[in-house]
PDB file of C-alpha atoms in Angstrom:
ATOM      1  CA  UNK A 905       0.000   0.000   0.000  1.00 97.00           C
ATOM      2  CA  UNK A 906       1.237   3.585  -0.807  1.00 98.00           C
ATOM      3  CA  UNK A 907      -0.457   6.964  -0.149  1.00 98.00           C
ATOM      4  CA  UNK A 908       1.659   9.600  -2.218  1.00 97.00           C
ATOM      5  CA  UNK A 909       1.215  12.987  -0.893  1.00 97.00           C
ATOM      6  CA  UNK A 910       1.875  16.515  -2.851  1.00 97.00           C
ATOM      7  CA  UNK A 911       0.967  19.813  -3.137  1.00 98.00           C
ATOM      8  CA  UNK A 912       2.559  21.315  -0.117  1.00 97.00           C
ATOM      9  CA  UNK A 913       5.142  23.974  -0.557  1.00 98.00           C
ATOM     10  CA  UNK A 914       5.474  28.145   0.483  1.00 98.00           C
ATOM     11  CA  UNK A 915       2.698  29.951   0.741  1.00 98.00           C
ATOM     12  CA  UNK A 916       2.181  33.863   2.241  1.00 98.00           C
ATOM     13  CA  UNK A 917      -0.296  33.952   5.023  1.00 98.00           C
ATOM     14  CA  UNK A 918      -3.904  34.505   3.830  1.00 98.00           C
ATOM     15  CA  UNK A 919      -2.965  32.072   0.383  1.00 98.00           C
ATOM     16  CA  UNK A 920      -4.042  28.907  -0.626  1.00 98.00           C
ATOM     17  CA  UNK A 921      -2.589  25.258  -1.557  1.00 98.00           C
ATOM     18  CA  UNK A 922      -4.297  22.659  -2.659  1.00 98.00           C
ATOM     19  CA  UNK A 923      -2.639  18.869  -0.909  1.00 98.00           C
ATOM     20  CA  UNK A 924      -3.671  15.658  -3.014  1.00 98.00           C
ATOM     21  CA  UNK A 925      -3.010  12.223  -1.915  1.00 98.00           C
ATOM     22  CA  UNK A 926      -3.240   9.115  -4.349  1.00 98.00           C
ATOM     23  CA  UNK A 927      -3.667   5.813  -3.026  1.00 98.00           C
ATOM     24  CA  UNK A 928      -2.513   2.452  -4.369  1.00 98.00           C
ATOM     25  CA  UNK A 929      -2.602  -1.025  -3.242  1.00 97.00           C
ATOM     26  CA  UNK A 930      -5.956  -0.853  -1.330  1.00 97.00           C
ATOM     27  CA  UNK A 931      -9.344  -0.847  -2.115  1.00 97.00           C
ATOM     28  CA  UNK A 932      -9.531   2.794  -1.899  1.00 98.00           C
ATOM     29  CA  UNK A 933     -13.652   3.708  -2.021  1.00 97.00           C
ATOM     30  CA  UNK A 934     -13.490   0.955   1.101  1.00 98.00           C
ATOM     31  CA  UNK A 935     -11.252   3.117   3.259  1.00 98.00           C
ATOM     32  CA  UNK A 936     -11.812   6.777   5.234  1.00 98.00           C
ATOM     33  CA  UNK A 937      -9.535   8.849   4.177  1.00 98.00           C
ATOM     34  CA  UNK A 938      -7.968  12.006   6.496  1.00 98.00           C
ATOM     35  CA  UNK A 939      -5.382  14.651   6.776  1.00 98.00           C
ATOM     36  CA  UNK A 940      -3.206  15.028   9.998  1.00 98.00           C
ATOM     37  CA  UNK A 941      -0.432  17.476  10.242  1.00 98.00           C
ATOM     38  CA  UNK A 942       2.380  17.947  12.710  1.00 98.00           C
ATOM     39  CA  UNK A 943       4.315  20.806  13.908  1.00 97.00           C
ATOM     40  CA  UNK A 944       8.187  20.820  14.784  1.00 95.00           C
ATOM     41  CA  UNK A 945       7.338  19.823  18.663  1.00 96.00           C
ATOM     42  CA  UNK A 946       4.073  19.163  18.623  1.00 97.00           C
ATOM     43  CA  UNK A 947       2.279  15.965  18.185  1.00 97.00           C
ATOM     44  CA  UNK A 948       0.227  14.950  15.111  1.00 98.00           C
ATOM     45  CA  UNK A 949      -3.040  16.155  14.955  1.00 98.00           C
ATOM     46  CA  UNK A 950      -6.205  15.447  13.389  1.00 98.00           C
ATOM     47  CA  UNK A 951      -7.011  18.265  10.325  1.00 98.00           C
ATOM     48  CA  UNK A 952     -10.280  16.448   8.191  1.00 98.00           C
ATOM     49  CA  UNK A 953     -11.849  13.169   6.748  1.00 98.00           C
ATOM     50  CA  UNK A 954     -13.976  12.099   4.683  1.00 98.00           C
ATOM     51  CA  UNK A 955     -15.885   8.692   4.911  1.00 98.00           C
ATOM     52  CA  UNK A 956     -15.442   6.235   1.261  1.00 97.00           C
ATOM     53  CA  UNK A 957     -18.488   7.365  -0.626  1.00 97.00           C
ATOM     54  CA  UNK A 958     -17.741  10.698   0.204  1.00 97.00           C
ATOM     55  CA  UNK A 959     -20.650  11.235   1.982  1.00 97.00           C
ATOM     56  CA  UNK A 960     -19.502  12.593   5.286  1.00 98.00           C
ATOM     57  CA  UNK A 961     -17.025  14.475   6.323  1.00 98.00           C
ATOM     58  CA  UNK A 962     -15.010  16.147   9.812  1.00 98.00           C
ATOM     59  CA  UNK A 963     -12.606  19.014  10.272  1.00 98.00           C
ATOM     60  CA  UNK A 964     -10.801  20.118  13.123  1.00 98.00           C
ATOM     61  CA  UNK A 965     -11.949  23.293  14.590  1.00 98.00           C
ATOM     62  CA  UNK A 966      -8.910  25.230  13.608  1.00 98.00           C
ATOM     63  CA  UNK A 967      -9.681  24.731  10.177  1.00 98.00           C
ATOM     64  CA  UNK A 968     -13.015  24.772   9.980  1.00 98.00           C
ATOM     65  CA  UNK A 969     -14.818  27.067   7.354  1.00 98.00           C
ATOM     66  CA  UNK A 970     -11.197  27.131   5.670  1.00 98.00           C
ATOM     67  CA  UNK A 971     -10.231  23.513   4.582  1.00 98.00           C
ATOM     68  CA  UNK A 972     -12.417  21.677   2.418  1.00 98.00           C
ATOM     69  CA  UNK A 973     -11.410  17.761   1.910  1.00 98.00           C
ATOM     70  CA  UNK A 974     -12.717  15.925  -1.014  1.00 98.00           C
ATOM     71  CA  UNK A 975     -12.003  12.369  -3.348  1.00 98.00           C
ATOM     72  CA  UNK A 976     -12.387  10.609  -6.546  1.00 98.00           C
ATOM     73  CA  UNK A 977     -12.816   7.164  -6.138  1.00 98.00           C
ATOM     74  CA  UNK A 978     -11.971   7.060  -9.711  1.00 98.00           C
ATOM     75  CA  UNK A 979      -8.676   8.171  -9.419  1.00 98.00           C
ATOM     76  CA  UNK A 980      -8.250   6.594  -5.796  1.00 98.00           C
ATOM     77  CA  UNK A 981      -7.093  10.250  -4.717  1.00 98.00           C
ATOM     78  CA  UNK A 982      -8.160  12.869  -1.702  1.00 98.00           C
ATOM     79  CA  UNK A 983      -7.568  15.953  -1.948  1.00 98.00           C
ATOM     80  CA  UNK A 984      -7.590  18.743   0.874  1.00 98.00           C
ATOM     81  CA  UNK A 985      -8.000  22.464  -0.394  1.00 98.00           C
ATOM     82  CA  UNK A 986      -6.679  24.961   1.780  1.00 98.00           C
ATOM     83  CA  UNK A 987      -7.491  28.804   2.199  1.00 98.00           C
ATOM     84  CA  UNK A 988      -6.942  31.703   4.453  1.00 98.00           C
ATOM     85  CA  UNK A 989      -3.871  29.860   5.466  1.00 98.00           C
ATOM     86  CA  UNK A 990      -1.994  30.967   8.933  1.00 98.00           C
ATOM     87  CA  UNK A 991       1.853  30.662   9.692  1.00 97.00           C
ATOM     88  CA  UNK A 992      -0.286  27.977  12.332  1.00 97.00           C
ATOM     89  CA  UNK A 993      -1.045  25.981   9.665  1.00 98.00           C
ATOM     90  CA  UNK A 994       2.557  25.370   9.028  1.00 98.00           C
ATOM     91  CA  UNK A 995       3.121  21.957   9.444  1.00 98.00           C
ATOM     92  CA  UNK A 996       3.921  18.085   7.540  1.00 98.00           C
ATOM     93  CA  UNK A 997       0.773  17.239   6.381  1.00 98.00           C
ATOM     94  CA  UNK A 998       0.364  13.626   6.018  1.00 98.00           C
ATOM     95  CA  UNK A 999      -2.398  11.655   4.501  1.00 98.00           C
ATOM     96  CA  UNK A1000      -4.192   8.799   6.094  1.00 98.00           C
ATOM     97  CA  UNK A1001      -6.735   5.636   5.619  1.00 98.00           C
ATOM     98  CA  UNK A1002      -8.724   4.015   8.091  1.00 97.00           C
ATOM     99  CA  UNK A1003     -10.606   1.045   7.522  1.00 96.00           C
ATOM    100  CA  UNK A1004     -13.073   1.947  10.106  1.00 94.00           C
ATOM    101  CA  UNK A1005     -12.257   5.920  10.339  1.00 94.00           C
ATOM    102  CA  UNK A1006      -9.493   7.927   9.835  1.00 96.00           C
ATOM    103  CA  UNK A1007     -10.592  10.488  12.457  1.00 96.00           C
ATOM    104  CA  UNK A1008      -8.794   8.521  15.056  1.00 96.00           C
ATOM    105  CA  UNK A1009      -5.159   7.958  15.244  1.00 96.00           C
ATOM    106  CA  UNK A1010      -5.258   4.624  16.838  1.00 96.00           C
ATOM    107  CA  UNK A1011      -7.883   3.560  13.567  1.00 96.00           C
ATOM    108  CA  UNK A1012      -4.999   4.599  11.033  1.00 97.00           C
ATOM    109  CA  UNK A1013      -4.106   1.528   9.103  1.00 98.00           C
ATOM    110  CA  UNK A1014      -1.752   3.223   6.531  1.00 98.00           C
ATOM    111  CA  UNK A1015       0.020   6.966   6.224  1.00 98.00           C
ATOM    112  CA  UNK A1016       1.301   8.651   3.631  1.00 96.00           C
ATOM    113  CA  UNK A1017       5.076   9.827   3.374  1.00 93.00           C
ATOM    114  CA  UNK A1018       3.821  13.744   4.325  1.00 94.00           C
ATOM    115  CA  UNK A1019       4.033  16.951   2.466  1.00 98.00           C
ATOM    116  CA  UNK A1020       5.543  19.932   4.082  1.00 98.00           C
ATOM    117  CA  UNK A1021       3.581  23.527   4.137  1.00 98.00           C
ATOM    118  CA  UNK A1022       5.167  26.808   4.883  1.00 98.00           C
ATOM    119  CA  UNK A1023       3.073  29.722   5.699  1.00 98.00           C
ATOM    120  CA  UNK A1024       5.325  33.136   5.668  1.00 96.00           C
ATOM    121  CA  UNK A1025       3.734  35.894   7.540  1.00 89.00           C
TER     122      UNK A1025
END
């Protein structure tokens, strides 16, 4: 199983990025898929999810009303579009499935390798 994450890079505070994950190896439509990020020092927290037909999803507080997470089963990819970012958004984003959820960390059955965002203020 791989999860290949991009999109991350530099971004000014108040811009936007756009982080897709593609999945291989699993039956992708079966699995929640979510976004977690850690900060140097902190530990990795929960940022969105979305359930396999894409019918529900969760967000974080923090991100709330600014992150919007989405996926094509046909392309076995999640995306996560993010706006109004904050230099406290900085962080490795990594991508996630659960089998059961991937709103839980303990429920995480595979990660992705992680994409690094950089929010200059």
């Amino acid at each position: 199983v791989q999860l290949q994450a991009s999109g991350g890079g530099l971004v000014q505070t108040g811009g936007s990025l756009r982080l897709s994950c593609e999945a291989s190896g699993l039956p992708f439509r079966n699995y929640a898929m979510g976004w977690w990020r850690q900060a140097p020092g902190k530990e990795r927290e929960f940022v969105s999810a979305i359930n396999g037909l894409a019918t529900r999803t969760k967000y974080a507080d923090s991100v709330t009303g600014r992150f919007t997470i989405s996926r094509d089963n046909d392309k076995d990819t999640v995306y996560l579009q993010m706006n109004s970012l904050s230099p406290e958004d900085a962080a490795v984003y990594y991508c996630a499935a659960g089998l059961a959820t991937a709103t839980q960390i303990g429920q995480i059955n595979y990660w992705g390798q992680g994409t690094q965002v950089t929010v200059s203020s």
